[in-house]
Amino acid sequence: MTHTDYTITIRKGGTVLVDMQGFVLPPGRITFLFGESGIGKSLTGKALFGLLDPDDLTATVNGQSYETYRASAAARKMRAKGFFVFQEPSSHLNPLMTLQEQLDEAHSDTAGLSPILRALWQGSEDDDLRDLLRVYPKPHRPSGGEKQRILCAMALHRMMTTPDLGGTDEALFVFDEPTGSLDNRYRDVVLGLIAEAFRRRPCTVLIITHDYSMISMVTEHWHDIRDRVAFTEMTLTEEGQRQKAFAPDTYISWIRKLQPLRPTDAGEAAAPAILRVEPSHSVFGRDLTITGRDSRLPHPLTIAPGTMAYLKAPGGIHLSEKTHRSTWEREIWGRKAAMVFQHADEALNPRSRVSEVFDGLPGLTISREEVGRRVLAFIGGDSEAGFLERRAGSLSGGQKQRLNILRSLLLETPLLILDEPLNGLDFASMKNVLDLLHERLARGQGILLISHNEEVFDALIPAKDLYYLTAEPS
Amino acid sequence: MRDLGSRQRIPWLLVRLTRLVTDSPDRLWAGLWILGIGALWAWDAAFLNRPAYLRLQAAFVNTMAGATLTVLFTLVLGWSAGLVLDSLSRRSSRIPYLLLTFTLSLIRSLPQIVGILIGYVLLTIFIERDIVRSTYLHLIWTALLISVFTFLELTDLLRERIDQYRKTDFFNAMLCCGIPERRIINVDVLWKNSLAHIFQKLIATFGMAIFLQCSIDFIISVGLSMDVSLSNFSPTLGSLLASLDSKQDILAIGVALGRPGYAGELLFRHLQGISVAFLIVFSLVCMYKISNGIVRRYRL
């Protein structure tokens, strides 16, 4: 890599998707790139690696046309010796080859793969793993998490064993949301393996993510290579995207300062519960059981005014789907309860303008102008008239998520259900959302929370309000 | 405005034209249709005799008005049926849904031409009994009749769109915020996300209405009863094509094929029949191309 400092522009038709100046990628280091989703992190990574489709997008890198940049010796080496782990792993895997064939195809020496695969499939029998590797990738098999681990295994194997990796500044390894489909346990395993590979063969690594909890993992476990790790954050300014250094202490000290929420006066007054869910019930052919954190015995889930309950469930239960489809009659929604869906990308009509997202909400007493003001205050749009008229589909992932949350907050229902409310948000927005939840609790609203972000919510929610959901076939 | 030199202007125009052809073929064909009709109008104004010119003008306007009315009725019937079916299909009692589906399937099972002919028989009875007198009412009745046999395609499309979007997160997320289902379906699913699909279907319906109306008017040119014949109806392109003058004009095309020197006469002496045939065929081709162009432009 001859450059460490990049200027990148990416356009689609007349729309500028990325206008990044001064993107720094130090050779021989691990760079974390945080930032809210949809801001252009993945596109920047793909542009650097030479993966953009010139028929679809027009790009320049350091003033060069994209074709010239891709053909340059440095970019070719970067690609040939490095690896790109895609955020959506399905797009990388060939559906006409088994996973084993694809692993073998990528590496002439497959001996080093086994320990990596075993580490990434902890607790699985060798036979199970062999069965999995015989599978042809299809939409539902392997799962998203398994595909992601397969791709990470390919990248890690190349990092660890490729004989001609070159100097530390030649190969580039990009991990784009490498743990997006993994639970916390496997997130730690993947990060641990990246660190292990880097210790053996230092090279240039870019980890693109919006999961700030990785910072804790790095600061706690990567002491020996900590000085070769850079934390950066991508932000969107009037001039375009910018990369700035992110001080890990900002996050660490914030996490340490988080205090369990205390029940509000309303909650302490032993007001009748807003919600009580019996510990055992059957939904869609599965028996669901709710247990309390301490007892591990069936325990009803109750939410009083001004309290927040945190419901944890292993992956694959489709908890949010069960919640909105089966728990209550539809007459409840929007009047007594509102729900924030997990994927803001899909929870908003992409063809709706920002100002139209709130049309039709029941019992909304504030004017359209007031709604506009609250949107701008919460989301921070670029200009009042322009932002409110933008289509939801054109917003960044973080803006969509905040819009998604605000739609439910405006309803002022006694109960609010939040499914992964911090997904896709940058650090500043995360704090804003949590402040808002504090405020809602103080006003007596009850909150049911579903999230994998245990680092934040374990610190915020008292142990007595933690619940686990397990499912067994009926 | 950029000031382009004459040398630059031609390539620039070519680029714009190429983009129009490749990116928006529907707009291109809409433009060609208007140009083609306009050119024919000017030619007929100059060379067609006055009474025939006025007949042709009235026939064209009536046909287009009839097709437009058919589109409107199709939209109202199709949209209503789509919503009613969707609502009934979600009720616990299946009987109303099955009854309506059965009725619609009966209509679907009837060939369009046969169904419309039966409708014309009814119209004849109404005319004989003096229930329908105005020529405008004839047009409205005909349009309504045709739309009964075209709205089902729109209903199917709308139901498909509603079913597809019902599975999406945004549909459920809006429901969970208390937004009424009717509003989500009408505004968010159909208006905001299916307009291009609906518009494409309506353009196709417009073409189909022209075709059906002309076909039926041609078929019934033999007369409907002792008292009712085509002369009781408003003139349309179909009825004009069925007139003796037009038929002779069309036959002249065959003569011109045997005697090429006679071909020039087609554009002067046989203008009525040629103009009617051109209007029908050219309009149908253009509607087909516009409809396909919309599919291409919006990647439907």
mmCIF file of N, CA and C in Angstrom, chain A residues 311-413:
data_model
loop_
_atom_site.group_PDB
_atom_site.id
_atom_site.type_symbol
_atom_site.label_atom_id
_atom_site.label_comp_id
_atom_site.label_asym_id
_atom_site.label_seq_id
_atom_site.Cartn_x
_atom_site.Cartn_y
_atom_site.Cartn_z
ATOM 1 N N LEU A 311 -35.700 -8.671 28.342
ATOM 2 C CA LEU A 311 -35.974 -10.062 28.005
ATOM 3 C C LEU A 311 -34.889 -10.560 27.056
ATOM 4 N N LYS A 312 -34.196 -11.614 27.494
ATOM 5 C CA LYS A 312 -33.128 -12.160 26.652
ATOM 6 C C LYS A 312 -33.579 -13.491 26.076
ATOM 7 N N ALA A 313 -33.161 -13.740 24.855
ATOM 8 C CA ALA A 313 -33.520 -15.015 24.222
ATOM 9 C C ALA A 313 -32.375 -15.433 23.326
ATOM 10 N N PRO A 314 -32.123 -16.735 23.213
ATOM 11 C CA PRO A 314 -31.096 -17.163 22.274
ATOM 12 C C PRO A 314 -31.556 -16.903 20.843
ATOM 13 N N GLY A 315 -30.619 -16.880 19.887
ATOM 14 C CA GLY A 315 -30.973 -16.642 18.483
ATOM 15 C C GLY A 315 -31.898 -17.735 17.970
ATOM 16 N N GLY A 316 -32.700 -17.384 16.974
ATOM 17 C CA GLY A 316 -33.534 -18.388 16.306
ATOM 18 C C GLY A 316 -34.926 -18.527 16.889
ATOM 19 N N ILE A 317 -35.207 -17.807 17.992
ATOM 20 C CA ILE A 317 -36.554 -17.915 18.574
ATOM 21 C C ILE A 317 -37.520 -16.982 17.838
ATOM 22 N N HIS A 318 -37.000 -15.989 17.138
ATOM 23 C CA HIS A 318 -37.816 -14.974 16.461
ATOM 24 C C HIS A 318 -38.750 -14.314 17.469
ATOM 25 N N LEU A 319 -38.119 -13.857 18.528
ATOM 26 C CA LEU A 319 -38.872 -13.324 19.649
ATOM 27 C C LEU A 319 -39.728 -12.126 19.250
ATOM 28 N N SER A 320 -39.139 -11.215 18.461
ATOM 29 C CA SER A 320 -39.895 -10.003 18.150
ATOM 30 C C SER A 320 -41.121 -10.341 17.322
ATOM 31 N N GLU A 321 -40.968 -11.305 16.402
ATOM 32 C CA GLU A 321 -42.099 -11.695 15.568
ATOM 33 C C GLU A 321 -43.221 -12.255 16.440
ATOM 34 N N LYS A 322 -42.817 -13.085 17.403
ATOM 35 C CA LYS A 322 -43.819 -13.677 18.285
ATOM 36 C C LYS A 322 -44.499 -12.589 19.112
ATOM 37 N N THR A 323 -43.708 -11.616 19.517
ATOM 38 C CA THR A 323 -44.271 -10.567 20.364
ATOM 39 C C THR A 323 -45.363 -9.797 19.625
ATOM 40 N N HIS A 324 -45.050 -9.344 18.405
ATOM 41 C CA HIS A 324 -46.038 -8.471 17.770
ATOM 42 C C HIS A 324 -47.189 -9.237 17.156
ATOM 43 N N ARG A 325 -46.976 -10.512 16.832
ATOM 44 C CA ARG A 325 -48.059 -11.246 16.171
ATOM 45 C C ARG A 325 -49.022 -11.897 17.136
ATOM 46 N N SER A 326 -48.530 -12.231 18.315
ATOM 47 C CA SER A 326 -49.375 -13.110 19.107
ATOM 48 C C SER A 326 -49.755 -12.562 20.458
ATOM 49 N N THR A 327 -49.039 -11.590 20.954
ATOM 50 C CA THR A 327 -49.234 -11.279 22.354
ATOM 51 C C THR A 327 -50.576 -10.590 22.637
ATOM 52 N N TRP A 328 -50.916 -9.622 21.789
ATOM 53 C CA TRP A 328 -52.141 -8.893 22.080
ATOM 54 C C TRP A 328 -53.025 -8.775 20.847
ATOM 55 N N GLU A 329 -54.244 -8.412 21.139
ATOM 56 C CA GLU A 329 -55.146 -8.073 20.040
ATOM 57 C C GLU A 329 -54.656 -6.774 19.396
ATOM 58 N N ARG A 330 -55.018 -6.614 18.133
ATOM 59 C CA ARG A 330 -54.524 -5.431 17.425
ATOM 60 C C ARG A 330 -55.063 -4.117 17.988
ATOM 61 N N GLU A 331 -56.206 -4.186 18.681
ATOM 62 C CA GLU A 331 -56.780 -2.947 19.223
ATOM 63 C C GLU A 331 -55.847 -2.300 20.242
ATOM 64 N N ILE A 332 -54.949 -3.111 20.789
ATOM 65 C CA ILE A 332 -54.024 -2.603 21.802
ATOM 66 C C ILE A 332 -52.999 -1.669 21.165
ATOM 67 N N TRP A 333 -52.555 -2.047 19.959
ATOM 68 C CA TRP A 333 -51.430 -1.341 19.357
ATOM 69 C C TRP A 333 -51.738 0.123 19.082
ATOM 70 N N GLY A 334 -50.801 0.945 19.461
ATOM 71 C CA GLY A 334 -50.921 2.382 19.221
ATOM 72 C C GLY A 334 -51.729 3.084 20.287
ATOM 73 N N ARG A 335 -52.447 2.324 21.105
ATOM 74 C CA ARG A 335 -53.256 2.932 22.159
ATOM 75 C C ARG A 335 -52.681 2.607 23.541
ATOM 76 N N LYS A 336 -52.421 1.313 23.744
ATOM 77 C CA LYS A 336 -51.850 0.937 25.044
ATOM 78 C C LYS A 336 -50.384 0.524 24.906
ATOM 79 N N ALA A 337 -50.002 0.111 23.723
ATOM 80 C CA ALA A 337 -48.609 -0.309 23.522
ATOM 81 C C ALA A 337 -48.146 0.057 22.118
ATOM 82 N N ALA A 338 -46.851 0.277 21.993
ATOM 83 C CA ALA A 338 -46.250 0.521 20.678
ATOM 84 C C ALA A 338 -44.953 -0.264 20.633
ATOM 85 N N MET A 339 -44.547 -0.625 19.422
ATOM 86 C CA MET A 339 -43.336 -1.448 19.320
ATOM 87 C C MET A 339 -42.368 -0.855 18.294
ATOM 88 N N VAL A 340 -41.111 -0.843 18.657
ATOM 89 C CA VAL A 340 -40.058 -0.407 17.736
ATOM 90 C C VAL A 340 -39.414 -1.657 17.157
ATOM 91 N N PHE A 341 -39.489 -1.792 15.845
ATOM 92 C CA PHE A 341 -38.941 -2.993 15.209
ATOM 93 C C PHE A 341 -37.424 -2.912 15.084
ATOM 94 N N GLN A 342 -36.831 -4.087 15.034
ATOM 95 C CA GLN A 342 -35.378 -4.226 15.058
ATOM 96 C C GLN A 342 -34.679 -3.592 13.850
ATOM 97 N N HIS A 343 -35.128 -3.936 12.650
ATOM 98 C CA HIS A 343 -34.412 -3.472 11.460
ATOM 99 C C HIS A 343 -35.086 -2.221 10.918
ATOM 100 N N ALA A 344 -34.479 -1.077 11.217
ATOM 101 C CA ALA A 344 -35.102 0.184 10.792
ATOM 102 C C ALA A 344 -35.218 0.246 9.275
ATOM 103 N N ASP A 345 -34.263 -0.404 8.593
ATOM 104 C CA ASP A 345 -34.291 -0.433 7.132
ATOM 105 C C ASP A 345 -35.621 -0.971 6.619
ATOM 106 N N GLU A 346 -36.125 -1.979 7.321
ATOM 107 C CA GLU A 346 -37.346 -2.647 6.866
ATOM 108 C C GLU A 346 -38.590 -2.155 7.599
ATOM 109 N N ALA A 347 -38.386 -1.468 8.723
ATOM 110 C CA ALA A 347 -39.543 -1.059 9.527
ATOM 111 C C ALA A 347 -40.193 0.215 9.013
ATOM 112 N N LEU A 348 -39.525 0.910 8.091
ATOM 113 C CA LEU A 348 -40.106 2.128 7.536
ATOM 114 C C LEU A 348 -40.394 1.910 6.060
ATOM 115 N N ASN A 349 -41.492 2.492 5.600
ATOM 116 C CA ASN A 349 -41.791 2.423 4.178
ATOM 117 C C ASN A 349 -40.754 3.273 3.443
ATOM 118 N N PRO A 350 -39.908 2.658 2.612
ATOM 119 C CA PRO A 350 -38.832 3.443 1.997
ATOM 120 C C PRO A 350 -39.347 4.543 1.074
ATOM 121 N N ARG A 351 -40.599 4.437 0.631
ATOM 122 C CA ARG A 351 -41.150 5.439 -0.287
ATOM 123 C C ARG A 351 -41.802 6.597 0.460
ATOM 124 N N SER A 352 -41.944 6.460 1.779
ATOM 125 C CA SER A 352 -42.566 7.552 2.558
ATOM 126 C C SER A 352 -41.576 8.685 2.753
ATOM 127 N N ARG A 353 -42.088 9.907 2.699
ATOM 128 C CA ARG A 353 -41.230 11.032 3.069
ATOM 129 C C ARG A 353 -41.147 11.072 4.602
ATOM 130 N N VAL A 354 -40.087 11.718 5.101
ATOM 131 C CA VAL A 354 -39.894 11.758 6.564
ATOM 132 C C VAL A 354 -41.143 12.315 7.237
ATOM 133 N N SER A 355 -41.711 13.374 6.652
ATOM 134 C CA SER A 355 -42.876 14.004 7.284
ATOM 135 C C SER A 355 -44.105 13.096 7.242
ATOM 136 N N GLU A 356 -44.113 12.111 6.355
ATOM 137 C CA GLU A 356 -45.294 11.252 6.214
ATOM 138 C C GLU A 356 -45.249 10.022 7.128
ATOM 139 N N VAL A 357 -44.075 9.770 7.709
ATOM 140 C CA VAL A 357 -43.911 8.557 8.524
ATOM 141 C C VAL A 357 -44.883 8.552 9.706
ATOM 142 N N PHE A 358 -45.281 9.759 10.138
ATOM 143 C CA PHE A 358 -46.120 9.857 11.345
ATOM 144 C C PHE A 358 -47.605 9.976 11.018
ATOM 145 N N ASP A 359 -47.936 10.015 9.727
ATOM 146 C CA ASP A 359 -49.342 10.137 9.339
ATOM 147 C C ASP A 359 -50.096 8.878 9.757
ATOM 148 N N GLY A 360 -51.275 9.083 10.306
ATOM 149 C CA GLY A 360 -52.128 7.942 10.641
ATOM 150 C C GLY A 360 -51.923 7.402 12.044
ATOM 151 N N LEU A 361 -50.968 7.971 12.790
ATOM 152 C CA LEU A 361 -50.775 7.492 14.176
ATOM 153 C C LEU A 361 -52.012 7.846 14.993
ATOM 154 N N PRO A 362 -52.544 6.914 15.771
ATOM 155 C CA PRO A 362 -53.783 7.211 16.494
ATOM 156 C C PRO A 362 -53.541 8.144 17.679
ATOM 157 N N GLY A 363 -54.486 9.034 17.879
ATOM 158 C CA GLY A 363 -54.470 9.893 19.067
ATOM 159 C C GLY A 363 -53.310 10.866 19.129
ATOM 160 N N LEU A 364 -52.748 11.206 17.978
ATOM 161 C CA LEU A 364 -51.624 12.150 17.989
ATOM 162 C C LEU A 364 -52.196 13.558 18.152
ATOM 163 N N THR A 365 -51.820 14.208 19.253
ATOM 164 C CA THR A 365 -52.464 15.501 19.527
ATOM 165 C C THR A 365 -51.626 16.678 19.044
ATOM 166 N N ILE A 366 -50.383 16.424 18.679
ATOM 167 C CA ILE A 366 -49.540 17.552 18.277
ATOM 168 C C ILE A 366 -49.682 17.802 16.773
ATOM 169 N N SER A 367 -49.405 19.045 16.381
ATOM 170 C CA SER A 367 -49.577 19.421 14.967
ATOM 171 C C SER A 367 -48.452 18.831 14.114
ATOM 172 N N ARG A 368 -48.669 18.872 12.802
ATOM 173 C CA ARG A 368 -47.665 18.368 11.865
ATOM 174 C C ARG A 368 -46.357 19.164 11.985
ATOM 175 N N GLU A 369 -46.514 20.475 12.222
ATOM 176 C CA GLU A 369 -45.319 21.331 12.366
ATOM 177 C C GLU A 369 -44.521 20.919 13.600
ATOM 178 N N GLU A 370 -45.255 20.625 14.677
ATOM 179 C CA GLU A 370 -44.586 20.227 15.914
ATOM 180 C C GLU A 370 -43.872 18.885 15.716
ATOM 181 N N VAL A 371 -44.541 17.984 14.981
ATOM 182 C CA VAL A 371 -43.892 16.696 14.680
ATOM 183 C C VAL A 371 -42.586 16.956 13.930
ATOM 184 N N GLY A 372 -42.647 17.848 12.932
ATOM 185 C CA GLY A 372 -41.451 18.199 12.162
ATOM 186 C C GLY A 372 -40.342 18.714 13.053
ATOM 187 N N ARG A 373 -40.713 19.589 13.996
ATOM 188 C CA ARG A 373 -39.698 20.147 14.906
ATOM 189 C C ARG A 373 -39.051 19.043 15.740
ATOM 190 N N ARG A 374 -39.885 18.115 16.233
ATOM 191 C CA ARG A 374 -39.338 17.035 17.076
ATOM 192 C C ARG A 374 -38.433 16.109 16.252
ATOM 193 N N VAL A 375 -38.833 15.881 15.011
ATOM 194 C CA VAL A 375 -38.002 15.035 14.146
ATOM 195 C C VAL A 375 -36.622 15.667 13.985
ATOM 196 N N LEU A 376 -36.626 16.951 13.678
ATOM 197 C CA LEU A 376 -35.335 17.617 13.446
ATOM 198 C C LEU A 376 -34.503 17.667 14.718
ATOM 199 N N ALA A 377 -35.175 17.870 15.852
ATOM 200 C CA ALA A 377 -34.435 17.929 17.111
ATOM 201 C C ALA A 377 -33.815 16.561 17.428
ATOM 202 N N PHE A 378 -34.539 15.500 17.137
ATOM 203 C CA PHE A 378 -34.078 14.151 17.510
ATOM 204 C C PHE A 378 -33.098 13.575 16.492
ATOM 205 N N ILE A 379 -33.363 13.890 15.230
ATOM 206 C CA ILE A 379 -32.539 13.255 14.191
ATOM 207 C C ILE A 379 -31.443 14.180 13.690
ATOM 208 N N GLY A 380 -31.699 15.488 13.779
ATOM 209 C CA GLY A 380 -30.666 16.411 13.329
ATOM 210 C C GLY A 380 -30.515 16.404 11.831
ATOM 211 N N GLY A 381 -31.605 16.659 11.128
ATOM 212 C CA GLY A 381 -31.544 16.682 9.660
ATOM 213 C C GLY A 381 -30.746 17.856 9.154
ATOM 214 N N ASP A 382 -30.354 17.784 7.891
ATOM 215 C CA ASP A 382 -29.479 18.819 7.342
ATOM 216 C C ASP A 382 -30.169 20.180 7.209
ATOM 217 N N SER A 383 -31.393 20.189 6.692
ATOM 218 C CA SER A 383 -32.117 21.449 6.652
ATOM 219 C C SER A 383 -33.587 21.103 6.801
ATOM 220 N N GLU A 384 -34.308 22.010 7.418
ATOM 221 C CA GLU A 384 -35.677 21.675 7.811
ATOM 222 C C GLU A 384 -36.518 21.202 6.636
ATOM 223 N N ALA A 385 -36.643 22.079 5.631
ATOM 224 C CA ALA A 385 -37.530 21.737 4.518
ATOM 225 C C ALA A 385 -37.011 20.511 3.783
ATOM 226 N N GLY A 386 -35.729 20.513 3.516
ATOM 227 C CA GLY A 386 -35.143 19.424 2.735
ATOM 228 C C GLY A 386 -35.256 18.080 3.436
ATOM 229 N N PHE A 387 -34.962 18.056 4.719
ATOM 230 C CA PHE A 387 -34.920 16.775 5.419
ATOM 231 C C PHE A 387 -36.307 16.150 5.528
ATOM 232 N N LEU A 388 -37.295 16.960 5.852
ATOM 233 C CA LEU A 388 -38.639 16.420 6.038
ATOM 234 C C LEU A 388 -39.229 15.900 4.734
ATOM 235 N N GLU A 389 -38.700 16.377 3.625
ATOM 236 C CA GLU A 389 -39.218 15.933 2.324
ATOM 237 C C GLU A 389 -38.425 14.763 1.747
ATOM 238 N N ARG A 390 -37.368 14.358 2.433
ATOM 239 C CA ARG A 390 -36.576 13.229 1.901
ATOM 240 C C ARG A 390 -37.313 11.913 2.087
ATOM 241 N N ARG A 391 -37.068 10.982 1.166
ATOM 242 C CA ARG A 391 -37.687 9.663 1.296
ATOM 243 C C ARG A 391 -36.955 8.885 2.390
ATOM 244 N N ALA A 392 -37.709 8.091 3.141
ATOM 245 C CA ALA A 392 -37.085 7.313 4.226
ATOM 246 C C ALA A 392 -35.989 6.404 3.677
ATOM 247 N N GLY A 393 -36.196 5.882 2.458
ATOM 248 C CA GLY A 393 -35.212 4.977 1.874
ATOM 249 C C GLY A 393 -33.866 5.635 1.604
ATOM 250 N N SER A 394 -33.838 6.983 1.536
ATOM 251 C CA SER A 394 -32.572 7.646 1.213
ATOM 252 C C SER A 394 -31.799 8.049 2.465
ATOM 253 N N LEU A 395 -32.350 7.774 3.649
ATOM 254 C CA LEU A 395 -31.660 8.184 4.883
ATOM 255 C C LEU A 395 -30.588 7.167 5.248
ATOM 256 N N SER A 396 -29.658 7.600 6.107
ATOM 257 C CA SER A 396 -28.665 6.644 6.599
ATOM 258 C C SER A 396 -29.359 5.701 7.583
ATOM 259 N N GLY A 397 -28.716 4.568 7.854
ATOM 260 C CA GLY A 397 -29.313 3.574 8.746
ATOM 261 C C GLY A 397 -29.608 4.150 10.123
ATOM 262 N N GLY A 398 -28.704 4.997 10.611
ATOM 263 C CA GLY A 398 -28.889 5.590 11.937
ATOM 264 C C GLY A 398 -30.076 6.543 11.953
ATOM 265 N N GLN A 399 -30.202 7.337 10.880
ATOM 266 C CA GLN A 399 -31.340 8.262 10.808
ATOM 267 C C GLN A 399 -32.650 7.477 10.757
ATOM 268 N N LYS A 400 -32.632 6.364 10.011
ATOM 269 C CA LYS A 400 -33.848 5.535 9.931
ATOM 270 C C LYS A 400 -34.194 4.983 11.310
ATOM 271 N N GLN A 401 -33.174 4.533 12.019
ATOM 272 C CA GLN A 401 -33.420 3.934 13.333
ATOM 273 C C GLN A 401 -34.019 4.970 14.284
ATOM 274 N N ARG A 402 -33.491 6.200 14.227
ATOM 275 C CA ARG A 402 -34.018 7.232 15.122
ATOM 276 C C ARG A 402 -35.454 7.607 14.745
ATOM 277 N N LEU A 403 -35.714 7.599 13.439
ATOM 278 C CA LEU A 403 -37.078 7.877 12.966
ATOM 279 C C LEU A 403 -38.026 6.769 13.424
ATOM 280 N N ASN A 404 -37.533 5.563 13.338
ATOM 281 C CA ASN A 404 -38.278 4.374 13.750
ATOM 282 C C ASN A 404 -38.636 4.459 15.237
ATOM 283 N N ILE A 405 -37.671 4.865 16.037
ATOM 284 C CA ILE A 405 -37.905 4.983 17.482
ATOM 285 C C ILE A 405 -38.871 6.137 17.760
ATOM 286 N N LEU A 406 -38.646 7.257 17.085
ATOM 287 C CA LEU A 406 -39.468 8.445 17.350
ATOM 288 C C LEU A 406 -40.939 8.188 17.028
ATOM 289 N N ARG A 407 -41.205 7.401 15.990
ATOM 290 C CA ARG A 407 -42.599 7.120 15.624
ATOM 291 C C ARG A 407 -43.351 6.490 16.801
ATOM 292 N N SER A 408 -42.691 5.571 17.480
ATOM 293 C CA SER A 408 -43.350 4.932 18.614
ATOM 294 C C SER A 408 -43.376 5.836 19.840
ATOM 295 N N LEU A 409 -42.332 6.644 19.986
ATOM 296 C CA LEU A 409 -42.286 7.520 21.171
ATOM 297 C C LEU A 409 -43.373 8.583 21.129
ATOM 298 N N LEU A 410 -43.710 9.043 19.923
ATOM 299 C CA LEU A 410 -44.713 10.099 19.821
ATOM 300 C C LEU A 410 -46.088 9.634 20.290
ATOM 301 N N LEU A 411 -46.287 8.323 20.305
ATOM 302 C CA LEU A 411 -47.602 7.792 20.656
ATOM 303 C C LEU A 411 -47.916 7.932 22.149
ATOM 304 N N GLU A 412 -46.875 7.997 22.964
ATOM 305 C CA GLU A 412 -47.063 8.141 24.425
ATOM 306 C C GLU A 412 -47.931 7.015 24.997
ATOM 307 N N THR A 413 -47.747 5.812 24.528
ATOM 308 C CA THR A 413 -48.517 4.689 25.062
ATOM 309 C C THR A 413 -47.960 4.287 26.430
#
